[in-house]
mmCIF file of C-alpha atoms in Angstrom:
data_model
loop_
_atom_site.group_PDB
_atom_site.id
_atom_site.type_symbol
_atom_site.label_atom_id
_atom_site.label_comp_id
_atom_site.label_asym_id
_atom_site.label_seq_id
_atom_site.Cartn_x
_atom_site.Cartn_y
_atom_site.Cartn_z
ATOM 1 C CA MET P 159 264.236 195.919 172.343
ATOM 2 C CA SER P 160 260.917 197.724 172.473
ATOM 3 C CA ASN P 161 259.410 200.797 170.876
ATOM 4 C CA SER P 162 257.678 203.765 172.506
ATOM 5 C CA SER P 163 254.573 201.676 173.160
ATOM 6 C CA GLY P 164 256.555 198.896 174.801
ATOM 7 C CA GLN P 165 256.213 196.452 171.903
ATOM 8 C CA SER P 166 259.279 194.427 170.987
ATOM 9 C CA ILE P 167 260.721 195.118 167.514
ATOM 10 C CA PRO P 168 263.427 192.849 166.065
ATOM 11 C CA VAL P 169 266.080 194.792 164.172
ATOM 12 C CA ASN P 170 267.690 193.134 161.157
ATOM 13 C CA ARG P 171 271.469 193.089 161.265
ATOM 14 C CA PHE P 172 271.581 193.816 157.544
ATOM 15 C CA GLY P 173 269.223 195.848 155.403
ATOM 16 C CA LEU P 174 266.340 198.083 156.422
ATOM 17 C CA THR P 175 264.168 197.711 159.488
ATOM 18 C CA GLU P 176 261.102 199.866 160.083
ATOM 19 C CA VAL P 177 261.073 200.604 163.810
ATOM 20 C CA TYR P 178 258.177 203.065 163.786
ATOM 21 C CA SER P 179 255.425 204.243 161.471
ATOM 22 C CA SER P 180 252.693 206.777 162.116
ATOM 23 C CA THR P 181 249.251 205.228 162.500
ATOM 24 C CA PRO P 182 246.526 205.233 161.409
ATOM 25 C CA THR P 183 247.522 208.008 158.997
ATOM 26 C CA LYS P 184 249.923 207.325 156.141
ATOM 27 C CA PRO P 185 253.497 208.529 156.838
ATOM 28 C CA GLU P 186 254.524 211.772 155.167
ATOM 29 C CA VAL P 187 258.299 211.551 155.706
ATOM 30 C CA ASP P 188 260.933 208.810 156.119
ATOM 31 C CA VAL P 189 263.756 209.204 158.659
ATOM 32 C CA VAL P 190 266.637 206.807 157.917
ATOM 33 C CA PHE P 191 269.487 206.052 160.361
ATOM 34 C CA VAL P 192 272.844 204.756 159.050
ATOM 35 C CA HIS P 193 275.618 203.560 161.398
ATOM 36 C CA GLY P 194 279.368 203.760 160.824
ATOM 37 C CA LEU P 195 282.479 201.611 161.096
ATOM 38 C CA ASN P 196 281.923 198.345 162.971
ATOM 39 C CA GLY P 197 278.519 199.695 163.900
ATOM 40 C CA ASP P 198 275.152 198.040 164.237
ATOM 41 C CA PRO P 199 271.648 199.256 163.307
ATOM 42 C CA HIS P 200 270.566 198.745 166.904
ATOM 43 C CA ASN P 201 273.600 199.073 169.173
ATOM 44 C CA THR P 202 274.984 202.219 167.521
ATOM 45 C CA TRP P 203 271.858 204.126 168.613
ATOM 46 C CA THR P 204 271.380 202.421 172.005
ATOM 47 C CA SER P 205 272.517 203.838 175.350
ATOM 48 C CA GLU P 206 274.943 201.562 177.176
ATOM 49 C CA ASN P 207 273.489 202.598 180.522
ATOM 50 C CA SER P 208 269.707 202.771 180.039
ATOM 51 C CA LYS P 209 269.578 200.417 177.013
ATOM 52 C CA ILE P 210 267.265 202.948 175.370
ATOM 53 C CA PHE P 211 267.092 202.589 171.568
ATOM 54 C CA TRP P 212 266.134 206.186 170.980
ATOM 55 C CA PRO P 213 265.040 206.055 167.281
ATOM 56 C CA ALA P 214 262.223 203.716 168.329
ATOM 57 C CA GLN P 215 261.651 204.577 171.983
ATOM 58 C CA ILE P 216 262.088 208.345 172.334
ATOM 59 C CA LEU P 217 261.861 209.864 168.864
ATOM 60 C CA PRO P 218 258.408 208.648 167.625
ATOM 61 C CA PRO P 219 256.188 210.597 170.054
ATOM 62 C CA ILE P 220 258.055 213.794 169.194
ATOM 63 C CA LEU P 221 257.396 213.244 165.476
ATOM 64 C CA GLU P 222 253.726 212.389 165.899
ATOM 65 C CA ASP P 223 252.459 215.596 164.247
ATOM 66 C CA GLU P 224 254.925 215.199 161.363
ATOM 67 C CA LYS P 225 253.563 211.702 160.573
ATOM 68 C CA ALA P 226 256.989 210.133 160.237
ATOM 69 C CA ARG P 227 258.252 206.648 159.553
ATOM 70 C CA VAL P 228 261.577 205.686 161.171
ATOM 71 C CA LEU P 229 263.962 203.135 159.641
ATOM 72 C CA VAL P 230 267.420 201.889 160.568
ATOM 73 C CA TYR P 231 269.863 200.461 158.023
ATOM 74 C CA GLY P 232 272.489 197.824 158.690
ATOM 75 C CA TYR P 233 275.409 196.709 156.526
ATOM 76 C CA ASP P 234 278.731 194.891 156.827
ATOM 77 C CA ALA P 235 280.754 197.860 158.064
ATOM 78 C CA ASP P 236 284.096 196.157 158.588
ATOM 79 C CA VAL P 237 287.283 198.146 158.331
ATOM 80 C CA THR P 238 288.073 197.022 154.761
ATOM 81 C CA SER P 239 284.977 198.891 153.588
ATOM 82 C CA PHE P 240 286.835 202.121 154.257
ATOM 83 C CA THR P 241 290.455 201.207 153.538
ATOM 84 C CA ASP P 242 290.637 199.221 150.315
ATOM 85 C CA GLY P 243 290.996 202.240 148.042
ATOM 86 C CA ALA P 244 289.442 203.153 144.725
ATOM 87 C CA SER P 245 290.207 199.847 143.033
ATOM 88 C CA ARG P 246 287.980 197.984 145.484
ATOM 89 C CA ASP P 247 285.331 200.561 146.278
ATOM 90 C CA LYS P 248 283.260 198.790 148.904
ATOM 91 C CA ILE P 249 281.695 202.068 149.992
ATOM 92 C CA HIS P 250 280.177 202.270 146.509
ATOM 93 C CA ASN P 251 278.837 198.733 146.884
ATOM 94 C CA HIS P 252 277.242 199.641 150.206
ATOM 95 C CA ALA P 253 275.808 202.786 148.603
ATOM 96 C CA GLU P 254 274.274 200.842 145.702
ATOM 97 C CA HIS P 255 272.703 198.322 148.077
ATOM 98 C CA LEU P 256 271.316 201.109 150.269
ATOM 99 C CA ILE P 257 269.726 202.886 147.293
ATOM 100 C CA ALA P 258 268.321 199.629 145.896
ATOM 101 C CA GLU P 259 266.840 198.544 149.229
ATOM 102 C CA LEU P 260 265.367 201.911 150.132
ATOM 103 C CA SER P 261 263.900 202.378 146.641
ATOM 104 C CA ALA P 262 262.327 198.921 146.742
ATOM 105 C CA ASN P 263 260.959 199.458 150.239
ATOM 106 C CA ARG P 264 259.357 202.765 149.261
ATOM 107 C CA ARG P 265 258.101 201.649 145.843
ATOM 108 C CA ILE P 266 256.236 198.694 147.357
ATOM 109 C CA ARG P 267 254.494 201.178 149.628
ATOM 110 C CA LYS P 268 253.738 203.606 146.770
ATOM 111 C CA ALA P 269 255.981 206.171 148.471
ATOM 112 C CA LEU P 270 258.815 206.933 146.039
ATOM 113 C CA GLU P 271 258.056 210.657 146.295
ATOM 114 C CA ARG P 272 257.940 210.745 150.104
ATOM 115 C CA PRO P 273 260.587 213.074 151.634
ATOM 116 C CA ILE P 274 263.689 211.514 153.201
ATOM 117 C CA ILE P 275 265.754 212.716 156.159
ATOM 118 C CA TRP P 276 269.058 210.975 156.917
ATOM 119 C CA VAL P 277 270.793 210.623 160.292
ATOM 120 C CA ALA P 278 274.331 209.243 159.929
ATOM 121 C CA HIS P 279 277.048 208.557 162.480
ATOM 122 C CA SER P 280 280.767 208.728 161.773
ATOM 123 C CA LEU P 281 281.789 206.921 158.556
ATOM 124 C CA GLY P 282 278.137 206.071 157.914
ATOM 125 C CA GLY P 283 277.955 209.629 156.627
ATOM 126 C CA LEU P 284 280.342 208.641 153.827
ATOM 127 C CA VAL P 285 277.996 205.819 152.814
ATOM 128 C CA VAL P 286 275.057 208.247 152.722
ATOM 129 C CA LYS P 287 277.020 210.782 150.665
ATOM 130 C CA ARG P 288 278.161 208.097 148.218
ATOM 131 C CA ALA P 289 274.585 206.791 147.951
ATOM 132 C CA LEU P 290 273.245 210.239 147.050
ATOM 133 C CA ILE P 291 276.045 210.779 144.517
ATOM 134 C CA TYR P 292 275.132 207.453 142.875
ATOM 135 C CA SER P 293 271.400 208.197 142.894
ATOM 136 C CA ALA P 294 271.939 211.696 141.458
ATOM 137 C CA GLU P 295 273.936 210.334 138.501
ATOM 138 C CA ILE P 296 271.155 207.994 137.330
ATOM 139 C CA ARG P 297 269.481 209.048 134.082
ATOM 140 C CA GLY P 298 268.328 205.822 132.393
ATOM 141 C CA MET P 299 264.573 205.407 132.065
ATOM 142 C CA LYS P 300 264.738 201.734 133.040
ATOM 143 C CA ILE P 301 266.317 202.481 136.426
ATOM 144 C CA GLU P 302 264.966 205.970 137.079
ATOM 145 C CA HIS P 303 263.219 204.701 140.240
ATOM 146 C CA LEU P 304 266.684 204.571 141.844
ATOM 147 C CA ARG P 305 267.043 208.309 141.256
ATOM 148 C CA SER P 306 263.996 208.874 143.474
ATOM 149 C CA VAL P 307 266.147 208.756 146.619
ATOM 150 C CA PHE P 308 268.168 211.752 145.433
ATOM 151 C CA VAL P 309 265.065 213.698 144.372
ATOM 152 C CA SER P 310 263.262 212.942 147.653
ATOM 153 C CA THR P 311 266.121 213.712 150.047
ATOM 154 C CA TYR P 312 265.460 216.879 152.025
ATOM 155 C CA GLY P 313 268.082 216.911 154.747
ATOM 156 C CA ILE P 314 271.019 215.095 156.342
ATOM 157 C CA LEU P 315 272.243 215.197 159.931
ATOM 158 C CA PHE P 316 275.915 214.160 160.120
ATOM 159 C CA LEU P 317 277.096 213.100 163.593
ATOM 160 C CA GLY P 318 280.890 213.014 163.761
ATOM 161 C CA THR P 319 281.423 212.360 160.039
ATOM 162 C CA PRO P 320 284.853 213.379 158.653
ATOM 163 C CA HIS P 321 284.246 215.734 155.726
ATOM 164 C CA HIS P 322 287.602 217.350 154.927
ATOM 165 C CA GLY P 323 289.702 214.772 153.122
ATOM 166 C CA SER P 324 292.159 216.853 151.120
ATOM 167 C CA ASP P 325 295.025 215.996 153.499
ATOM 168 C CA VAL P 326 295.858 212.365 152.782
ATOM 169 C CA ALA P 327 297.907 211.881 155.941
ATOM 170 C CA GLN P 328 295.154 213.356 158.098
ATOM 171 C CA TRP P 329 292.593 210.978 156.552
ATOM 172 C CA GLY P 330 294.758 208.046 157.623
ATOM 173 C CA ASN P 331 295.168 209.355 161.155
ATOM 174 C CA ARG P 332 291.443 209.966 161.600
ATOM 175 C CA LEU P 333 290.536 206.535 160.291
ATOM 176 C CA GLU P 334 293.110 204.951 162.577
ATOM 177 C CA TRP P 335 291.628 206.770 165.574
ATOM 178 C CA ILE P 336 288.086 205.797 164.596
ATOM 179 C CA CYS P 337 289.174 202.172 164.353
ATOM 180 C CA SER P 338 290.828 202.407 167.765
ATOM 181 C CA VAL P 339 287.525 203.540 169.230
ATOM 182 C CA MET P 340 285.082 201.387 167.275
ATOM 183 C CA LEU P 341 287.033 198.130 166.910
ATOM 184 C CA PRO P 342 287.858 195.754 169.745
ATOM 185 C CA LYS P 343 291.419 196.189 171.026
ATOM 186 C CA LYS P 344 292.254 192.559 170.244
ATOM 187 C CA VAL P 345 291.421 193.169 166.571
ATOM 188 C CA MET P 346 293.721 196.184 166.371
ATOM 189 C CA ASP P 347 296.536 194.370 168.180
ATOM 190 C CA SER P 348 296.223 191.194 166.104
ATOM 191 C CA GLN P 349 295.940 192.949 162.734
ATOM 192 C CA PRO P 350 298.684 195.591 162.507
ATOM 193 C CA GLN P 351 298.319 195.585 158.740
ATOM 194 C CA LEU P 352 295.124 197.572 159.209
ATOM 195 C CA ILE P 353 297.136 200.525 160.465
ATOM 196 C CA ASP P 354 299.294 200.487 157.348
ATOM 197 C CA ALA P 355 296.207 200.297 155.125
ATOM 198 C CA LEU P 356 294.585 203.219 156.916
ATOM 199 C CA LYS P 357 297.603 205.449 156.332
ATOM 200 C CA THR P 358 297.731 204.903 152.583
ATOM 201 C CA ASN P 359 296.388 207.288 149.976
ATOM 202 C CA ASN P 360 292.699 206.467 150.145
ATOM 203 C CA GLU P 361 291.407 208.070 146.961
ATOM 204 C CA THR P 362 287.903 206.699 147.486
ATOM 205 C CA LEU P 363 287.251 208.871 150.531
ATOM 206 C CA GLN P 364 288.706 211.985 148.923
ATOM 207 C CA ASN P 365 286.635 211.488 145.772
ATOM 208 C CA ILE P 366 283.431 211.189 147.802
ATOM 209 C CA ASP P 367 284.259 214.458 149.523
ATOM 210 C CA ARG P 368 284.839 216.271 146.233
ATOM 211 C CA GLN P 369 281.832 214.808 144.417
ATOM 212 C CA PHE P 370 279.388 215.534 147.227
ATOM 213 C CA ILE P 371 280.271 219.223 147.179
ATOM 214 C CA GLN P 372 278.660 219.381 143.714
ATOM 215 C CA ILE P 373 275.218 218.447 145.093
ATOM 216 C CA LEU P 374 275.492 219.674 148.702
ATOM 217 C CA ASN P 375 273.503 222.883 148.112
ATOM 218 C CA ARG P 376 270.443 220.852 147.153
ATOM 219 C CA PHE P 377 269.997 219.589 150.727
ATOM 220 C CA HIS P 378 269.558 220.982 154.218
ATOM 221 C CA ILE P 379 272.696 219.979 156.117
ATOM 222 C CA TYR P 380 273.355 219.845 159.861
ATOM 223 C CA PHE P 381 276.925 219.108 161.047
ATOM 224 C CA PHE P 382 277.536 217.847 164.593
ATOM 225 C CA HIS P 383 280.961 217.432 166.182
ATOM 226 C CA GLU P 384 282.034 215.765 169.405
ATOM 227 C CA GLY P 385 282.569 218.013 172.420
ATOM 228 C CA LYS P 386 284.571 215.567 174.532
ATOM 229 C CA PRO P 387 287.820 213.808 173.615
ATOM 230 C CA THR P 388 288.309 210.056 173.659
ATOM 231 C CA ASN P 389 290.982 208.300 175.711
ATOM 232 C CA LEU P 390 293.264 206.555 173.221
ATOM 233 C CA LYS P 391 295.892 204.544 175.072
ATOM 234 C CA GLY P 392 296.254 207.207 177.717
ATOM 235 C CA THR P 393 296.044 210.176 175.337
ATOM 236 C CA LEU P 394 292.916 212.290 174.980
ATOM 237 C CA LYS P 395 292.029 212.950 171.334
ATOM 238 C CA PHE P 396 289.110 214.303 169.372
ATOM 239 C CA ILE P 397 288.527 211.453 166.924
ATOM 240 C CA VAL P 398 286.939 213.736 164.310
ATOM 241 C CA ASP P 399 287.644 217.313 165.315
ATOM 242 C CA GLU P 400 285.437 220.324 164.725
ATOM 243 C CA THR P 401 287.302 221.397 161.586
ATOM 244 C CA SER P 402 286.565 218.080 159.875
ATOM 245 C CA ALA P 403 283.165 217.189 161.331
ATOM 246 C CA SER P 404 281.670 220.699 161.183
ATOM 247 C CA PRO P 405 283.418 222.583 158.375
ATOM 248 C CA THR P 406 282.319 226.149 157.822
ATOM 249 C CA VAL P 407 280.036 225.997 154.802
ATOM 250 C CA GLN P 408 277.578 228.679 153.721
ATOM 251 C CA ASP P 409 273.957 228.042 154.715
ATOM 252 C CA VAL P 410 274.830 224.913 156.726
ATOM 253 C CA GLU P 411 274.018 224.417 160.428
ATOM 254 C CA ARG P 412 276.728 223.447 162.920
ATOM 255 C CA ALA P 413 276.548 222.332 166.563
ATOM 256 C CA VAL P 414 278.508 220.503 169.234
ATOM 257 C CA ILE P 415 277.349 217.455 171.219
ATOM 258 C CA GLN P 416 278.968 217.231 174.644
ATOM 259 C CA ALA P 417 279.947 213.575 174.329
ATOM 260 C CA ASP P 418 282.845 211.618 172.860
ATOM 261 C CA HIS P 419 282.823 210.140 169.361
ATOM 262 C CA SER P 420 281.208 206.786 170.111
ATOM 263 C CA HIS P 421 278.613 208.174 172.552
ATOM 264 C CA MET P 422 277.475 211.274 170.644
ATOM 265 C CA CYS P 423 274.797 209.165 168.899
ATOM 266 C CA LYS P 424 273.497 207.341 172.000
ATOM 267 C CA PHE P 425 270.844 209.259 173.963
ATOM 268 C CA GLU P 426 269.755 207.563 177.175
ATOM 269 C CA ASN P 427 266.900 210.001 177.751
ATOM 270 C CA GLU P 428 265.495 213.328 176.590
ATOM 271 C CA ASN P 429 267.919 215.208 178.869
ATOM 272 C CA ALA P 430 271.024 213.677 177.323
ATOM 273 C CA PRO P 431 273.578 216.157 175.905
ATOM 274 C CA GLY P 432 272.791 216.966 172.287
ATOM 275 C CA PHE P 433 269.391 215.283 172.260
ATOM 276 C CA ASP P 434 267.390 218.494 171.831
ATOM 277 C CA LEU P 435 269.684 219.726 169.063
ATOM 278 C CA VAL P 436 269.494 216.542 167.016
ATOM 279 C CA VAL P 437 265.794 215.837 167.503
ATOM 280 C CA GLU P 438 264.795 219.469 166.887
ATOM 281 C CA GLY P 439 266.687 219.289 163.592
ATOM 282 C CA ILE P 440 264.897 216.088 162.595
ATOM 283 C CA GLN P 441 261.515 217.508 163.608
ATOM 284 C CA ARG P 442 262.026 220.800 161.749
ATOM 285 C CA TYR P 443 263.195 219.010 158.619
ATOM 286 C CA ALA P 444 260.222 216.640 158.806
ATOM 287 C CA GLU P 445 257.847 219.594 159.081
ATOM 288 C CA ASP P 446 259.354 221.578 156.198
ATOM 289 C CA ALA P 447 260.219 218.714 153.841
ATOM 290 C CA PRO P 448 256.869 217.857 152.169
ATOM 291 C CA ALA P 449 256.399 221.215 150.413
ATOM 292 C CA LYS P 450 259.999 221.352 149.173
ATOM 293 C CA ILE P 451 260.045 217.762 147.939
ATOM 294 C CA ARG P 452 256.761 218.281 146.064
ATOM 295 C CA ARG P 453 258.479 221.101 144.162
ATOM 296 C CA ASN P 454 261.459 218.824 143.528
ATOM 297 C CA TRP P 455 259.190 216.208 141.973
ATOM 298 C CA ASP P 456 257.268 218.751 139.897
ATOM 299 C CA ALA P 457 260.568 219.845 138.368
ATOM 300 C CA GLU P 458 261.820 216.260 138.007
ATOM 301 C CA ASN P 459 258.652 215.049 136.271
ATOM 302 C CA GLN P 460 258.701 218.026 133.926
ATOM 303 C CA GLU P 461 262.323 217.298 133.041
ATOM 304 C CA ARG P 462 261.523 213.638 132.383
ATOM 305 C CA THR P 463 258.550 214.566 130.174
ATOM 306 C CA THR P 464 260.676 217.013 128.185
ATOM 307 C CA ALA P 465 263.399 214.388 127.723
ATOM 308 C CA LYS P 466 260.890 211.795 126.490
ATOM 309 C CA GLN P 467 259.334 214.282 124.062
ATOM 310 C CA ALA P 468 262.771 215.185 122.702
ATOM 311 C CA GLU P 469 263.612 211.508 122.234
ATOM 312 C CA ALA P 470 260.322 210.860 120.452
ATOM 313 C CA ALA P 471 260.853 213.878 118.177
ATOM 314 C CA GLU P 472 264.338 212.644 117.303
ATOM 315 C CA LEU P 473 263.040 209.184 116.418
ATOM 316 C CA TYR P 474 260.241 210.657 114.290
ATOM 317 C CA SER P 475 262.683 212.959 112.523
ATOM 318 C CA GLY P 476 264.945 210.027 111.700
ATOM 319 C CA THR P 477 262.021 208.002 110.286
ATOM 320 C CA SER P 478 260.868 210.922 108.120
ATOM 321 C CA CYS P 479 264.336 211.395 106.667
ATOM 322 C CA LEU P 480 264.511 207.690 105.777
ATOM 323 C CA LYS P 481 261.205 207.839 103.925
ATOM 324 C CA LEU P 482 262.221 211.001 102.070
ATOM 325 C CA ASP P 483 265.501 209.467 100.942
ATOM 326 C CA VAL P 484 263.784 206.351 99.627
ATOM 327 C CA LYS P 485 261.091 208.386 97.846
ATOM 328 C CA ASN P 486 263.715 210.364 95.920
ATOM 329 C CA THR P 487 265.659 207.266 94.932
ATOM 330 C CA PRO P 488 264.768 206.127 91.366
ATOM 331 C CA PRO P 489 263.661 202.492 91.149
ATOM 332 C CA GLN P 490 266.259 200.121 89.811
ATOM 333 C CA LYS P 491 265.565 198.050 86.719
ATOM 334 C CA HIS P 492 265.117 194.358 87.450
ATOM 335 C CA THR P 493 266.932 191.719 85.470
ATOM 336 C CA PRO P 494 266.078 188.048 85.278
ATOM 337 C CA GLN P 495 269.329 187.335 87.056
ATOM 338 C CA SER P 496 268.517 189.618 89.969
ATOM 339 C CA ASP P 497 264.961 188.239 90.121
ATOM 340 C CA SER P 498 266.209 184.702 90.186
ATOM 341 C CA ASN P 499 268.372 185.563 93.180
ATOM 342 C CA SER P 500 265.607 187.287 95.123
ATOM 343 C CA THR P 501 263.416 185.760 97.757
ATOM 344 C CA PHE P 502 260.432 185.843 95.406
ATOM 345 C CA GLY P 503 262.244 184.611 92.258
ATOM 346 C CA ASN P 504 262.289 181.154 90.749
ATOM 347 C CA SER P 505 265.685 180.298 92.127
ATOM 348 C CA SER P 506 266.777 176.701 92.007
ATOM 349 C CA LEU P 507 268.364 177.120 95.468
ATOM 350 C CA GLY P 508 267.169 174.930 98.334
ATOM 351 C CA ARG P 509 264.329 175.946 100.655
ATOM 352 C CA GLU P 510 266.575 177.167 103.483
ATOM 353 C CA GLN P 511 268.727 179.257 101.168
ATOM 354 C CA ARG P 512 265.736 180.821 99.404
ATOM 355 C CA ALA P 513 264.446 181.984 102.773
ATOM 356 C CA LEU P 514 267.404 184.364 102.953
ATOM 357 C CA PRO P 515 267.353 187.079 100.221
ATOM 358 C CA SER P 516 270.484 188.317 98.519
ATOM 359 C CA ALA P 517 271.807 191.710 99.569
ATOM 360 C CA GLU P 518 270.445 193.318 96.364
ATOM 361 C CA GLY P 519 267.086 191.620 96.743
ATOM 362 C CA GLN P 520 266.732 192.703 100.387
ATOM 363 C CA VAL P 521 267.510 196.328 99.551
ATOM 364 C CA GLU P 522 264.980 196.294 96.671
ATOM 365 C CA PHE P 523 262.312 194.767 98.874
ATOM 366 C CA ASP P 524 262.961 197.329 101.656
ATOM 367 C CA LYS P 525 262.641 200.188 99.159
ATOM 368 C CA GLN P 526 259.389 198.874 97.751
ATOM 369 C CA PHE P 527 257.970 198.454 101.252
ATOM 370 C CA VAL P 528 258.912 201.975 102.422
ATOM 371 C CA VAL P 529 257.815 203.644 99.141
ATOM 372 C CA GLU P 530 254.484 201.859 99.381
ATOM 373 C CA ASP P 531 254.149 203.104 102.941
ATOM 374 C CA VAL P 532 254.803 206.690 101.857
ATOM 375 C CA THR P 533 252.235 206.369 99.000
ATOM 376 C CA ASN P 534 249.611 205.059 101.402
ATOM 377 C CA GLU P 535 250.218 208.005 103.690
ATOM 378 C CA LYS P 536 249.641 210.409 100.807
ATOM 379 C CA GLU P 537 246.399 208.709 99.817
ATOM 380 C CA MET P 538 245.152 208.793 103.387
ATOM 381 C CA ALA P 539 245.999 212.490 103.572
#
């Protein structure tokens, strides 16, 4: 495999591989490709005829002015990732790994705030949606770098991804058809239990669909559906039809690619059906993204600052109340007995026991310490 300059680039089967980066200038946008069921970070995007790997060999020159970096992501996309149901949510595991890897890759390069554009084929779109849902839900300060993917995402191009999952039976049929296309025939024939699993109530996929709707308006979305049916055992079918792949949603772009489901993401040259549509979308998003994502980060940083100030104010308020309570508490009269039981008394207890004060002694010591602290503050004032 070679890039636009003819240099060979090995693509990792799993994880991220950078297949192009603008030089000598620093990239201003990341374009990330995610394959689907039984896919591969190289083969999914490679023409079977010309062997052209278009993310590395055709796309880079077109994105030269936009100063882009192109990455492909690979993961173990076996059928159980999409059929095991909510109790064994492997899609969530893939999503977590994707967010962790992309965040690490960008943080090392001091690029957490760089805009992101996603290109996803088929069920890879579900992994991208689940990843963004996960990233959006993060609020903890210790892992806030993982939220950067959500904040930095500008747009997503979905190629043949099933989006409407309210009909349980239809979900099963679509997944069965996708498997028939993407999995070797011998696997389908030798594992009939897969068909049964695909037709069950897959709550995981429906939940992703519902949750993503809550954040969809934040992104620029481009839906693509297949324009040619696939031959399934002598019957022509649209694996993911227009209604599912390109639902009518306000302010969302829709287009058809005149290819079947498995070939709609493989462009053998610049004249291939759908190439101009997809690449123009990527280019336009890459051009418009920097300004929008800068505004996203301005708002995000302001929100984080406000949250930290509120937390600090709450901690300070709690400390002040503690000091006030202790100040207004009259000192208790000491007795020889209580003194003898305190850490500083003349107790006849052993060394180890005297190191631990009694409950009364510890409370008295704490009060003296805090009252003294309050008195010192007054004197300093």
